[in-house]
Every structure is written in structure tokens, then in C-alpha cells.
Short mmCIF file of C-alpha atoms (C1' of nucleotides) in Angstrom, two decimals:
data_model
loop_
_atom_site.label_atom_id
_atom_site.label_comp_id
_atom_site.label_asym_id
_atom_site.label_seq_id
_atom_site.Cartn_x
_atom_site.Cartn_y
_atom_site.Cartn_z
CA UNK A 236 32.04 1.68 -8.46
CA UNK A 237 34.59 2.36 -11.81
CA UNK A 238 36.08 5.48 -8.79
CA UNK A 239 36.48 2.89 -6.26
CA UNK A 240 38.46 0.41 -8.39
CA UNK A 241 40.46 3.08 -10.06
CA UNK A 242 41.17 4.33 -6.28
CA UNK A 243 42.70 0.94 -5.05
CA UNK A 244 44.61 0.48 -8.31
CA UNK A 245 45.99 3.93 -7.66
CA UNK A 246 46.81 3.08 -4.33
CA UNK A 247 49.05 -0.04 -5.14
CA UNK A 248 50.77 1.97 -8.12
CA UNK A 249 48.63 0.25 -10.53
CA UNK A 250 48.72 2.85 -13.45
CA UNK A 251 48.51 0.93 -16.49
CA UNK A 252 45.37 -1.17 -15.20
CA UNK A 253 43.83 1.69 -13.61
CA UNK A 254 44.09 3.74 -16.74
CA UNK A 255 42.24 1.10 -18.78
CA UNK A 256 39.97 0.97 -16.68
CA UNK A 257 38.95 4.74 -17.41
CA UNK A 258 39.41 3.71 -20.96
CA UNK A 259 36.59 1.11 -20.41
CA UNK A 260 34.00 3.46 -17.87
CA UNK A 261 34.24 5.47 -20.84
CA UNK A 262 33.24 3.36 -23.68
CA UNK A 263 30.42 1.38 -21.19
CA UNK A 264 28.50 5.09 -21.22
CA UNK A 265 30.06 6.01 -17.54
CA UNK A 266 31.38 9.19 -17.62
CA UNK A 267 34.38 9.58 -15.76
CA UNK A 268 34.59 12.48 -13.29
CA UNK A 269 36.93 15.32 -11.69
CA UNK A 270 37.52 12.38 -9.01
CA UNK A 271 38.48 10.06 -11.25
CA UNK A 272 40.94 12.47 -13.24
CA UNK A 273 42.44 13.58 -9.56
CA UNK A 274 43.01 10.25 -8.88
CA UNK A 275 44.95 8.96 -12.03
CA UNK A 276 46.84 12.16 -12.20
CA UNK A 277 47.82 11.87 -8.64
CA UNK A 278 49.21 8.43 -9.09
CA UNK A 279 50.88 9.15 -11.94
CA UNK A 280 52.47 12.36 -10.21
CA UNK A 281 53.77 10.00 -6.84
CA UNK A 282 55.05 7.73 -9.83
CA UNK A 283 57.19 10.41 -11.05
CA UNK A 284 55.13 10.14 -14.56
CA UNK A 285 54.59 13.84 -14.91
CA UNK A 286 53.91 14.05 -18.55
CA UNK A 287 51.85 11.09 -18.45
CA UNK A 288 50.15 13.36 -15.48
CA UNK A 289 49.64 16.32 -18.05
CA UNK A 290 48.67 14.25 -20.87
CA UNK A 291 45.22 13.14 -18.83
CA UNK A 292 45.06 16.60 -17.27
CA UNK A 293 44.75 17.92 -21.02
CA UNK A 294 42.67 14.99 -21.97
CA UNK A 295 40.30 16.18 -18.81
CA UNK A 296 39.85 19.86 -19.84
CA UNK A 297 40.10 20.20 -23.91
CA UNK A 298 38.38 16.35 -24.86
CA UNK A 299 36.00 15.77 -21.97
CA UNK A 300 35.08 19.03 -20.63
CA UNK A 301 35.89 18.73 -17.13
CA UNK A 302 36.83 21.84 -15.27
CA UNK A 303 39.87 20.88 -12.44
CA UNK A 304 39.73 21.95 -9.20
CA UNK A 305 42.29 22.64 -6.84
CA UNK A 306 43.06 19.17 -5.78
CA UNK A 307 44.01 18.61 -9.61
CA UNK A 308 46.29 21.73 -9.46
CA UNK A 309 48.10 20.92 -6.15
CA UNK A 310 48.32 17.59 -7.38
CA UNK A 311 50.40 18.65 -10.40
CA UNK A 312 52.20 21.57 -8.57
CA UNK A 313 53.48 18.70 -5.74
CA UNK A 314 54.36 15.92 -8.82
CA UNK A 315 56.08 19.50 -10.42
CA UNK A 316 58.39 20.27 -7.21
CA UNK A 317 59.11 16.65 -6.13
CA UNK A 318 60.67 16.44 -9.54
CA UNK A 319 62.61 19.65 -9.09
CA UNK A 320 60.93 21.16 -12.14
CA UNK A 321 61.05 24.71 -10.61
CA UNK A 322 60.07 26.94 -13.55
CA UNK A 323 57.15 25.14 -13.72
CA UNK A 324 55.44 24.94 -10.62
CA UNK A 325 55.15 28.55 -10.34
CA UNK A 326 53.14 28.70 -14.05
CA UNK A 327 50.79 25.89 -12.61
CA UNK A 328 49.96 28.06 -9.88
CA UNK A 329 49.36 30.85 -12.19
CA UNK A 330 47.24 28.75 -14.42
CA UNK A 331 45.28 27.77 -11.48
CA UNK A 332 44.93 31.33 -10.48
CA UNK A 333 43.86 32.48 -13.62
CA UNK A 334 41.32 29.44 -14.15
CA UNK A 335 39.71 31.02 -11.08
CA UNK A 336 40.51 28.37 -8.67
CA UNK A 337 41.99 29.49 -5.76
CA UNK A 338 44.98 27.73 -3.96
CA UNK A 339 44.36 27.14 -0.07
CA UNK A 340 46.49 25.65 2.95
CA UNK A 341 47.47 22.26 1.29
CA UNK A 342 48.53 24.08 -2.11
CA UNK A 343 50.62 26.27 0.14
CA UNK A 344 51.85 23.67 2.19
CA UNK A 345 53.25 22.09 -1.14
CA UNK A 346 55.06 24.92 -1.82
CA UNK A 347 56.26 25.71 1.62
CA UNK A 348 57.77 21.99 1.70
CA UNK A 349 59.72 22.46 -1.44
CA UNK A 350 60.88 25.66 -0.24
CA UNK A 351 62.00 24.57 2.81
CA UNK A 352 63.89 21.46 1.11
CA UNK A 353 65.59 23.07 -1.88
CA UNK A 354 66.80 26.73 -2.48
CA UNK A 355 65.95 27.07 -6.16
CA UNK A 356 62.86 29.27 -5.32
CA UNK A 357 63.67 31.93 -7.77
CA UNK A 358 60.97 31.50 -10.23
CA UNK A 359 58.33 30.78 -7.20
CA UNK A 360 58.68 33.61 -5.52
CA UNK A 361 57.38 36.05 -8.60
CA UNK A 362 53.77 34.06 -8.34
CA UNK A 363 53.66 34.13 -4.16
CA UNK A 364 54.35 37.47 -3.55
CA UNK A 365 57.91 36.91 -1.86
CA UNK A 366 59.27 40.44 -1.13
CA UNK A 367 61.99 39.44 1.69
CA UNK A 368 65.66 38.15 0.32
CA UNK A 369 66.97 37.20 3.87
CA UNK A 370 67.70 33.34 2.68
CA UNK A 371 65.05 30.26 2.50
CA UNK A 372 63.72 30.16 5.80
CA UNK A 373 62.24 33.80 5.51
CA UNK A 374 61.14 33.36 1.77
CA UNK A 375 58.93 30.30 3.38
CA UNK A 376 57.37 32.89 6.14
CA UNK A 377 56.91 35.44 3.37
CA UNK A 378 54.20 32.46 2.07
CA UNK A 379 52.69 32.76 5.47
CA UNK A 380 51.89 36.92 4.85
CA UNK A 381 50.63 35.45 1.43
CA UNK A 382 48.92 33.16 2.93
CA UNK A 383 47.08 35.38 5.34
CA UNK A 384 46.25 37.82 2.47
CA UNK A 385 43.93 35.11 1.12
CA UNK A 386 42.78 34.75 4.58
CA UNK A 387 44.23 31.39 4.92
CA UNK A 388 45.86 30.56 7.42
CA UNK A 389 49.03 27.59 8.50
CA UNK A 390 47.99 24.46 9.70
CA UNK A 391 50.19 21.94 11.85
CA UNK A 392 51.39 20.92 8.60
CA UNK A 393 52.64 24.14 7.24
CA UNK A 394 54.89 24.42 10.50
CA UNK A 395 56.26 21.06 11.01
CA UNK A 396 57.29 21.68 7.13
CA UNK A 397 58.67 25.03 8.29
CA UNK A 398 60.31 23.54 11.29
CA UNK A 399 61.92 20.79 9.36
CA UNK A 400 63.29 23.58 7.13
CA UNK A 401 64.94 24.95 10.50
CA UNK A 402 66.17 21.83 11.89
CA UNK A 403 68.00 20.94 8.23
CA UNK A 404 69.88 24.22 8.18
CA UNK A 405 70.57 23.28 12.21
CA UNK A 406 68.89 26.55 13.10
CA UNK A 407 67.89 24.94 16.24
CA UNK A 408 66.59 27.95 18.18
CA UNK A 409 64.10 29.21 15.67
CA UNK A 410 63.14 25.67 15.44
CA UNK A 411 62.51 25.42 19.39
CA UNK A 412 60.59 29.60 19.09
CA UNK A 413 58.52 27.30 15.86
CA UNK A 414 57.54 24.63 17.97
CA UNK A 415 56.77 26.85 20.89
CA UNK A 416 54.64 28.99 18.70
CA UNK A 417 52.63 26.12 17.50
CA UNK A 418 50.75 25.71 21.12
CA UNK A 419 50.84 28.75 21.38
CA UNK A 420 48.68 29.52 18.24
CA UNK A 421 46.35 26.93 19.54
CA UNK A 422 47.35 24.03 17.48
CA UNK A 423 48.25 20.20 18.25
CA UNK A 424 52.41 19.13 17.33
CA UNK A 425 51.70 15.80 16.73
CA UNK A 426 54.10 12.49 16.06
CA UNK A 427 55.61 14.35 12.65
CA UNK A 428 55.56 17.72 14.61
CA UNK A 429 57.84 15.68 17.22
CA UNK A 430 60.04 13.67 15.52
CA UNK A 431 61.28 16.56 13.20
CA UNK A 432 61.83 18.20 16.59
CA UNK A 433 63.75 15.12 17.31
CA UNK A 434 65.61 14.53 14.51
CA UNK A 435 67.06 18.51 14.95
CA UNK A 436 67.92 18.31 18.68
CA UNK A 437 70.12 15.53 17.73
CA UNK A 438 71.63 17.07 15.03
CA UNK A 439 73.21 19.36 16.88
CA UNK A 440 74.42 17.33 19.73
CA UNK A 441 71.37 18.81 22.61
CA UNK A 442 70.38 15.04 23.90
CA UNK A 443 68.80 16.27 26.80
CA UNK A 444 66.35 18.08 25.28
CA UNK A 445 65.54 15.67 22.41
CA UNK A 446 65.30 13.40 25.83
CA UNK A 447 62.87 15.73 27.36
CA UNK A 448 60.85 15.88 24.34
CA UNK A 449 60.52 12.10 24.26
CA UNK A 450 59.42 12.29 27.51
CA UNK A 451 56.90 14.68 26.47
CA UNK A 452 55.61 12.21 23.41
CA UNK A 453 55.52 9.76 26.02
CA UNK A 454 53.52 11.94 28.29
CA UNK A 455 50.87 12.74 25.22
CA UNK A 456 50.22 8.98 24.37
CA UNK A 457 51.86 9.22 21.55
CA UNK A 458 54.20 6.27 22.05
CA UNK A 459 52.30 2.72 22.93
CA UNK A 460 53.03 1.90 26.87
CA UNK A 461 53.16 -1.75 27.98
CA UNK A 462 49.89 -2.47 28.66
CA UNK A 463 48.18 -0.99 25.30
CA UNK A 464 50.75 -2.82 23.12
CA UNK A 465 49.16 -6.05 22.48
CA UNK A 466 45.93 -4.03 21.32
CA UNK A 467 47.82 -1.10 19.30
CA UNK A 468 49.26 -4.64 17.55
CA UNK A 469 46.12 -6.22 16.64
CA UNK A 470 44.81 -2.59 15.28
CA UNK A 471 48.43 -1.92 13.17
CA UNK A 472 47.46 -5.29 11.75
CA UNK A 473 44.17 -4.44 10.72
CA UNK A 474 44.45 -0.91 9.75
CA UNK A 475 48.75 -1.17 8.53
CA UNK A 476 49.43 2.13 9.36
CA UNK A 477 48.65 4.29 11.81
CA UNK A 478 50.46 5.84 15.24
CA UNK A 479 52.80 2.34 15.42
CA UNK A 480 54.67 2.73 12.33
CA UNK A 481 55.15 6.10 13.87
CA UNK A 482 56.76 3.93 16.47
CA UNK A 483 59.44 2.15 15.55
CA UNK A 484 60.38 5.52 13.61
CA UNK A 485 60.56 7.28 16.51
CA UNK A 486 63.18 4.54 18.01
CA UNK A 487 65.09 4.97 15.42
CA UNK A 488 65.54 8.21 15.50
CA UNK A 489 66.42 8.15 19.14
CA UNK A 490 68.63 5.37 18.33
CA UNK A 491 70.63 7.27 15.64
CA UNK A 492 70.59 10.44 17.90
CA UNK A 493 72.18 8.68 21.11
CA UNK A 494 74.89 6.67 18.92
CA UNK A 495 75.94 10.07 17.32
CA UNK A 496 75.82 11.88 20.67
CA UNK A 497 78.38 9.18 21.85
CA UNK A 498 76.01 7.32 23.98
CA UNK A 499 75.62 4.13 22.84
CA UNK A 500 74.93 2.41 26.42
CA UNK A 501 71.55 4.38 25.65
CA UNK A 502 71.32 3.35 21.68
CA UNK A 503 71.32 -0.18 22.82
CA UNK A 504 69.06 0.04 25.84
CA UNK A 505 66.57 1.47 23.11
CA UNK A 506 67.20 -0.95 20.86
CA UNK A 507 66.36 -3.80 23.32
CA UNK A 508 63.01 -1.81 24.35
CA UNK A 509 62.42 -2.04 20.79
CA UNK A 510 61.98 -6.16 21.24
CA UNK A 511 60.85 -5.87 24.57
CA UNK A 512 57.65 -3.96 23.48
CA UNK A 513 57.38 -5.95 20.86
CA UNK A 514 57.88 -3.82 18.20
CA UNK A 515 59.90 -5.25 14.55
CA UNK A 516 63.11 -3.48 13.94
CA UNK A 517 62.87 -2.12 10.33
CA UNK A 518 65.79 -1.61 7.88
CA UNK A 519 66.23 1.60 8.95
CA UNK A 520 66.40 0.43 13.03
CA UNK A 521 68.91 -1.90 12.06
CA UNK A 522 71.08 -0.27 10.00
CA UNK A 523 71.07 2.66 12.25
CA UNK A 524 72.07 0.31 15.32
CA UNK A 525 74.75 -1.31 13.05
CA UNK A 526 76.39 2.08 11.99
CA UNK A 527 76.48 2.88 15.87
CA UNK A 528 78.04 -0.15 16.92
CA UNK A 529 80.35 0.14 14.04
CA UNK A 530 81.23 4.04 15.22
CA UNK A 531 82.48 2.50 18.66
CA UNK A 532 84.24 0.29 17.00
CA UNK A 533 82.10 -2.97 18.47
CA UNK A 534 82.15 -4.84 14.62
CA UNK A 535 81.63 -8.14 16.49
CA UNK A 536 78.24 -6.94 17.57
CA UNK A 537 77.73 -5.79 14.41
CA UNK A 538 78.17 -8.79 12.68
CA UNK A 539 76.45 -10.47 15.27
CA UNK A 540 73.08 -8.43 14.35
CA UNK A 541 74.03 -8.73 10.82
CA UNK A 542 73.45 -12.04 11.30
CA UNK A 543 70.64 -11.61 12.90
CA UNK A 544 69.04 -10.31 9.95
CA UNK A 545 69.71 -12.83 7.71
CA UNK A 546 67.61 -14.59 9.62
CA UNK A 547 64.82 -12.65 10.07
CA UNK A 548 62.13 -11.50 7.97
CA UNK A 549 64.05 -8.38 7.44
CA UNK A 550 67.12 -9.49 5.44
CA UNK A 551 70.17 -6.70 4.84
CA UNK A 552 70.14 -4.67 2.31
CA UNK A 553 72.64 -3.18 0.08
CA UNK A 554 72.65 0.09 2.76
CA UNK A 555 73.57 -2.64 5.41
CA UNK A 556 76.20 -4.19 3.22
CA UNK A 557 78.31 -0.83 2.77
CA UNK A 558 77.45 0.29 6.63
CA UNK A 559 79.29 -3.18 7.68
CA UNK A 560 81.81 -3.20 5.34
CA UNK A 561 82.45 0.22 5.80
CA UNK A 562 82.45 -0.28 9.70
CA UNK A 563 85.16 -3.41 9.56
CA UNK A 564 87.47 -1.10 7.37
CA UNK A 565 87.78 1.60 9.65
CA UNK A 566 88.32 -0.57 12.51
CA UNK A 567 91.11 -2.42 9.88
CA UNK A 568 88.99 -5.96 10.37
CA UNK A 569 89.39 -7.67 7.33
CA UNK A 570 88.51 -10.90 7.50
CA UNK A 571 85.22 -10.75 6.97
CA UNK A 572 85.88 -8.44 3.60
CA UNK A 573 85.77 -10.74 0.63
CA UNK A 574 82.58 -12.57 2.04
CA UNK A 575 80.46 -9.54 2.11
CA UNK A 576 81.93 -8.43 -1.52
CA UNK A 577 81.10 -11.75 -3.20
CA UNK A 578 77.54 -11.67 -1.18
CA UNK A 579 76.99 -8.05 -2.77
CA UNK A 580 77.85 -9.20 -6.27
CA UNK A 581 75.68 -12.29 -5.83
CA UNK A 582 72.50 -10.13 -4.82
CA UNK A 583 73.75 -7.75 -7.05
CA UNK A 584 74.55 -4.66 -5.12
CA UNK A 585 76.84 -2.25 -5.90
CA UNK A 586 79.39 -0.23 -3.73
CA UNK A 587 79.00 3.63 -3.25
CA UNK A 588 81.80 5.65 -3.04
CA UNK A 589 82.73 6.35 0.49
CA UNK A 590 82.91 2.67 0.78
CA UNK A 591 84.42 2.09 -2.11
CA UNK A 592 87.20 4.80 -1.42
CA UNK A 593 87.97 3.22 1.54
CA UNK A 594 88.49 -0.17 -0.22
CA UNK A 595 91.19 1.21 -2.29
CA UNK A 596 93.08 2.12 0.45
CA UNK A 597 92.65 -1.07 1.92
CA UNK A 598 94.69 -2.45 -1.34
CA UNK A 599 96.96 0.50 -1.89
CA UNK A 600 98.41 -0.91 1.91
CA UNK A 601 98.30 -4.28 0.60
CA UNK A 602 95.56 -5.15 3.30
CA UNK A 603 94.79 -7.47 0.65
CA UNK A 604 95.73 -10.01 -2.24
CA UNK A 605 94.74 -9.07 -5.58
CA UNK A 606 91.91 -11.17 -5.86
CA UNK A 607 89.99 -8.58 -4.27
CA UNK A 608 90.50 -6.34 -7.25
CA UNK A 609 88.32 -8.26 -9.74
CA UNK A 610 85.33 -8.32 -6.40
CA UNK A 611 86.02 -4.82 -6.20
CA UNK A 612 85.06 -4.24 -10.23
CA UNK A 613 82.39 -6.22 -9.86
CA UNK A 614 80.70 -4.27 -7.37
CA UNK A 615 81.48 -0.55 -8.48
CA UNK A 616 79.24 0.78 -10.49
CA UNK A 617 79.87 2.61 -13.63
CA UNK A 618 78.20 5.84 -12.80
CA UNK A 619 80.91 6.17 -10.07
CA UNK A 620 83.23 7.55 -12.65
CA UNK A 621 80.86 9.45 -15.17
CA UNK A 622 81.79 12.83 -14.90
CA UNK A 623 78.06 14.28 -13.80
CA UNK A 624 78.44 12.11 -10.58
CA UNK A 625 79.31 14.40 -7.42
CA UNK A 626 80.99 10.73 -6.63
CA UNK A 627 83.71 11.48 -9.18
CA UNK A 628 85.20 14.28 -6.81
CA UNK A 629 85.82 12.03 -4.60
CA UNK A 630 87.33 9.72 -7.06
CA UNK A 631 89.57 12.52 -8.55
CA UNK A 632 91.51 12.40 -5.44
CA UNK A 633 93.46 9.55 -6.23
CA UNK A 634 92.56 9.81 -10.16
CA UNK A 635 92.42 7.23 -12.82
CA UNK A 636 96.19 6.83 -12.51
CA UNK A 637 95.79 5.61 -8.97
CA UNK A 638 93.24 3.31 -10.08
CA UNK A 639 95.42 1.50 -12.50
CA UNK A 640 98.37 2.18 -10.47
CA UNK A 641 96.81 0.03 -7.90
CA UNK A 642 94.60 -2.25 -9.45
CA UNK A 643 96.15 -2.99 -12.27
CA UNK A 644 93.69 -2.16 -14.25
CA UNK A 645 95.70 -0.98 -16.73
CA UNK A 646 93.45 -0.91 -19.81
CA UNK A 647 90.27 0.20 -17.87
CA UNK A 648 88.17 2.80 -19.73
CA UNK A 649 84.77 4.28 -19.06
CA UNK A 650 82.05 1.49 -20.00
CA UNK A 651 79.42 3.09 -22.28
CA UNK A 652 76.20 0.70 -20.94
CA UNK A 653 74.70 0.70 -17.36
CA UNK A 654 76.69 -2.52 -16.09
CA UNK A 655 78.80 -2.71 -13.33
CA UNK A 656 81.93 -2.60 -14.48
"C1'" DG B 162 35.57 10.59 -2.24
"C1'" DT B 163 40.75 12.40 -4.56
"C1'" DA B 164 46.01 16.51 -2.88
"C1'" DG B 165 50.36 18.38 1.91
"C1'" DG B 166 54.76 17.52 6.68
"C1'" DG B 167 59.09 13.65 9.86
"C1'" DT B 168 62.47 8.25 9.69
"C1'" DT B 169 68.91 5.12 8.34
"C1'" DA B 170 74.75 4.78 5.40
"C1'" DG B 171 78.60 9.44 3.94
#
DNA sequence: GTAGGGTTAG
């Protein structure tokens, strides 16, 4: 009963409420278990709250007694990696190795996914037994010989992690021998296993075989056809989630694909399947569709499905904002400029720096009166010019002096709070 | 019963 409740608060990110109510199965004489301890720290770990995380996992072992098991470990060793705290991870896994617990596929899996995402494995591979130094991708299969060693063995999972590790550092024919290899070990690619496969054929420019490939979803029933739409519909509603969120992910990654191969005929074809099947464009669709149309240099269609938006139930964002405004600079359209720039102040978003870069050389060519200046201050940021940000590099290339130079802003200085400037 | 993989600006 107490598990249940503390499960759905955990699902909608509940923490506070679902930590009282441990609190309160406690005091009523119900003694919370390893379940309910996996749960909470779980949460906490998606939330990012890693020492709030460690604080119950202590509170679990020294005050109440409760050994963890190896869904409380992997727990901590994902919330430990997602956070990019890399000398940790690797003492977790010790701990849970020397607690007697031993890590299987999914514990590996965690590990192969941060491998195969960042390169700061260094402290990791002294716990998993990584002999080979031939770069990331072989340090990941050196977890496979581990893995086999403890007689476990990959999963689907482990090699769609492994082949999005491929596809990322555009290694596109060991991706193809992964995928390949996957059937051929007997097991099932599935949506993720596809899409990944996807997303890396476009990458590197090979639409005819990300085509193929879609044909081959297609072929599997992964995709919804015309006649099962209307009841895939009614089950997304009742379930929300499921193989048709899948969906309108894999559109947009064909749309993306086709507008960077050049083919936009194609992009919006797709995009009008997407209504005709009845599927909802999501942010992502959208801005993906608006970037493309931008790229050919079609900013009246752009507008048009910005728009569009506005009216729907899936309003712009600020990712939308820059990908217009970004679009009707290049193509020198600047009518439209100052709307869009007091709209983003309004709602409160801020400018990144590409966009903003190409703002202020909109004004150095006197594209536009200085009015724009204070709209431009508005919406930058101060991070932009803290000298951490990998923005400021950019920034450097025309330098504070170009700033002022510019636009005017002759006593600007570094603010010391959060504010835009 | 609770833990793992893919999805857009540049």
C-alpha cells in the first residue's frame, strides 16, 4: 500500500511528499523495505539529487538494517555517471562487489552507456577489468569479455548502447557489422535498436540506406500503417507511451536526416504523412522541419509553420525562437527581427550564442537601428560572457571591444547575479 | 514490485 503510493509519487518526481511518506510508514509501525529504499533513491538519482540519494542509502544500511541489492547499486552507479561523477562510480561498483552483490547485464549496461557517451573512463576501467587502450569504443567491448567472465552476457540493450557509441563517433561501418551481429546472435533490434541506426546513417550523408532501414521498420510493424492507426490511438491514450511515441520520433528523425541530406521535397512529404496518419508533431518535429526549411532558405514557410504553432497546442519554444531567427538572418530577412526579440523577452527566453553572434553582425552592417541594441541586452544572457562558458570563445572573436564598439555599450561590465543582462 | 539504450537548434 505505503510502496504503491511512494511508487506513483516517485513516478511524477514527487520527492518531498514521497519521502514523508516513508517518514510516516515508519512511525505507523510499517517497516519500510529494500523496495521502498530503491524507489526513493532512484527518484532522487533521475532528479539529479545524488547526495540526497546517499543520505537514504546510508539511512537504509547503518539505521534500519537493510542490506541493498543490486538494483540499489545500479541505481546509484547510473545517478553517479549521469552526473559525470567518474571517480565515483567505479568505488560504487567496488562497494557493491565487496558487499557480495554481484553486478549483472543492467549494471553493465549502465556503464557501457556512459562509456560510450563520455571518454573520461579512466578511473572505470581499474574496477572492469579494461586491458585494451585502442580508444572508447574498444574499452566498451573490453566490458563485454568482463561481462562474459561473470557469465553474463549483452542484451539488445547493451548493443544499441554500443551502437549508438559507433554512430556518435560516425564509425558507420562497425555500426552496420553491430547491427548485423545483433540477428545474428539471435536477438530482436527493436524501435531504439533502429532509430540509433537511423540517426547514424544520416549522419554521414548514406540516405539510402537509412531509407532501406525504414523500410525494414516498416516491414517489422514497427511503424503504425493506415488501418491500425485509429486503434494504436485509442491504446497511446490509455497506456501514454508505448510503440507511438516511438512514432513521431522516428519522423523526426527521418525528417532531420532528409533536410540535412539536401532533400527536402522528401522532409516535407514526411512531414505531411505525419498529419495524414494522424500523428501530433512534437517540438522536436517542428523545430526540425523549421531548421530545414530555414537551410533552403524557404523562411516564408517557416514562418508560416511558426505560426502554425502558436496556434496549436504545441506553442514555440525558446529552441524555435533562435532556429527562426537564426534562419531569417542568414537568409538577411529582417523584418520579422524585432518581433521575435521582444516576443523572447516577453516569455522570457534568452538568446544562445550562435544566434546571438549572428545578431551582432546584423548591427555591425547597420542591418538595423539601434533600438535593437537594448532587445538584444535583454535577451543575452549573462553566462554568455563568464569565462567558464565554451560560449565565450565564440564571443572572444570580436571581444568586449567589439561589443562596445558596436553597441555602444560603453560602460558594460560583467553582471555579478543570474539576470539577463 | 523497484534499476539500463535512441529523438531537434549550432
Amino acid at each position: 500500500m505505503y510502496n504503491t503510493m511512494i511508487k506513483g509519487l516517485c513516478k511524477i518526481s514527487n520527492n518531498v511528499i514521497a519521502i514523508s511518506l516513508l517518514k510516516l510508514m515508519d512511525e505507523r509501525g510499517c517497516k519500510p523495505d529494500c523496495f521502498t529504499y530503491n524507489t526513493i533513491i532512484d527518484s532522487l538519482c533521475k532528479d539529479k539529487l545524488i547526495d540526497d540519494a546517499f543520505k537514504f542509502f546510508k539511512e537504509m544500511v547503518f539505521q534500519k538494517g537493510i542490506s541493498p541489492d543490486v538494483i540499489t547499486y545500479s541505481s546509484l552507479i547510473d545517478g553517479l555517471c549521469k552526473l559525470g561523477r567518474w571517480d565515483e562510480a567505479p568505488k560504487m561498483l567496488q562497494e557493491m562487489l565487496d558487499d557480495g552483490i554481484s553486478p549483472n547485464v543492467q549494471t553493465f549496461n549502465i556503464l557501457i552507456d556512459a562509456c560510450c557517451k563520455e571518454g573520461k573512463v579512466k578511473e572505470a576501467e581499474d574496477f572492469i577489468n579494461i586491458m585494451l587502450k585502442r580508444g572508447e569504443m574498444s574499452k566498451a567491448i573490453s566490458i563485454f569479455d568482463s561481462m562474459a567472465f561473470r557469465g553474463i552476457f549483452p542484451n539488445v540493450v547493451t548493443y544499441s548502447s554500443l551502437l549508438n557509441g559507433y554512430c556518435k563517433s560516425l564509425n558507420i561501418e562497425e555500426a552496420m557489422n553491430l547491427f548485423h551481429e545483433i540477428t545474428k546472435k539471435g536477438l530482436k533490434p527493436n524501435v531504439v535498436t533502429y532509430n540509433t541506426m537511423l540517426q547514424g546513417l544520416f549522419r554521414v550523408g548514406r540516405c539510402g540506406d537509412a531509407r532501406k532501414h525504414f523500410d525494414e521498420m516498416l516491414a517489422k510493424g514497427f511503424l503504425c500503417n493506415n488501418h491500425k492507426i485509429e486503434e494504436a490511438l485509442s491504446l497511446f491514450h490509455l497506456t501514454g507511451d508505448g510503440k507511438l511515441n516511438s512514432d513521431i520520433a522516428v519522423y523526426t528523425i527521418l525528417i532531420d536526416g532528409a533536410s540535412k541530406c539536401g532533400k527536402l521535397d522528401i522532409a516535407t512529404a514526411l512531414f505531411q504523412d505525419v498529419t495524414n496518419k494522424g500523428l501530433h508533431p512534437d517540438l522536436k518535429t517542428y523545430n526540425v522541419m523549421i531548421s530545414g526549411l530555414c537551410r533552403e532558405g524557404l523562411v516564408g514557410d517557416a514562418k508560416e509553420l511558426f505560426l502554425k504553432m502558436e496556434e496549436s497546442d504545441c506553442p514555440p519554444n525558446n529552441v524555435t525562437y533562435r532556429v527562426l531567427l537564426q534562419g531569417y538572418l542568414k537568409n538577411k530577412r529582417y523584418d520579422d527581427v524585432q518581433i521575435l526579440l521582444e516576443r523572447m523577452d516577453e516569455l522570457g527566453y534568452s538568446l544562445d550564442a550562435s544566434t546571438l553572434s549572428l545578431l551582432i553582425d546584423a548591427v555591425a552592417a547597420g542591418s538595423f537601428d539601434t533600438t535593437m541594441s537594448t532587445l538584444i541586452a535583454h535577451t543575452t544572457p549573462h553566462w554568455i560572457f563568464s569565462e567558464s562558458s565554451e560560449v565565450h570563445n565564440s564571443l572572444q572573436d570580436f571581444g568586449y571591444r567589439f561589443v562596445h564598439k558596436v553597441l555602444g555599450w560603453s560602460n558594460f561590465s560583467i553582471p555579478a547575479d543570474d539576470t539577463a543582462i
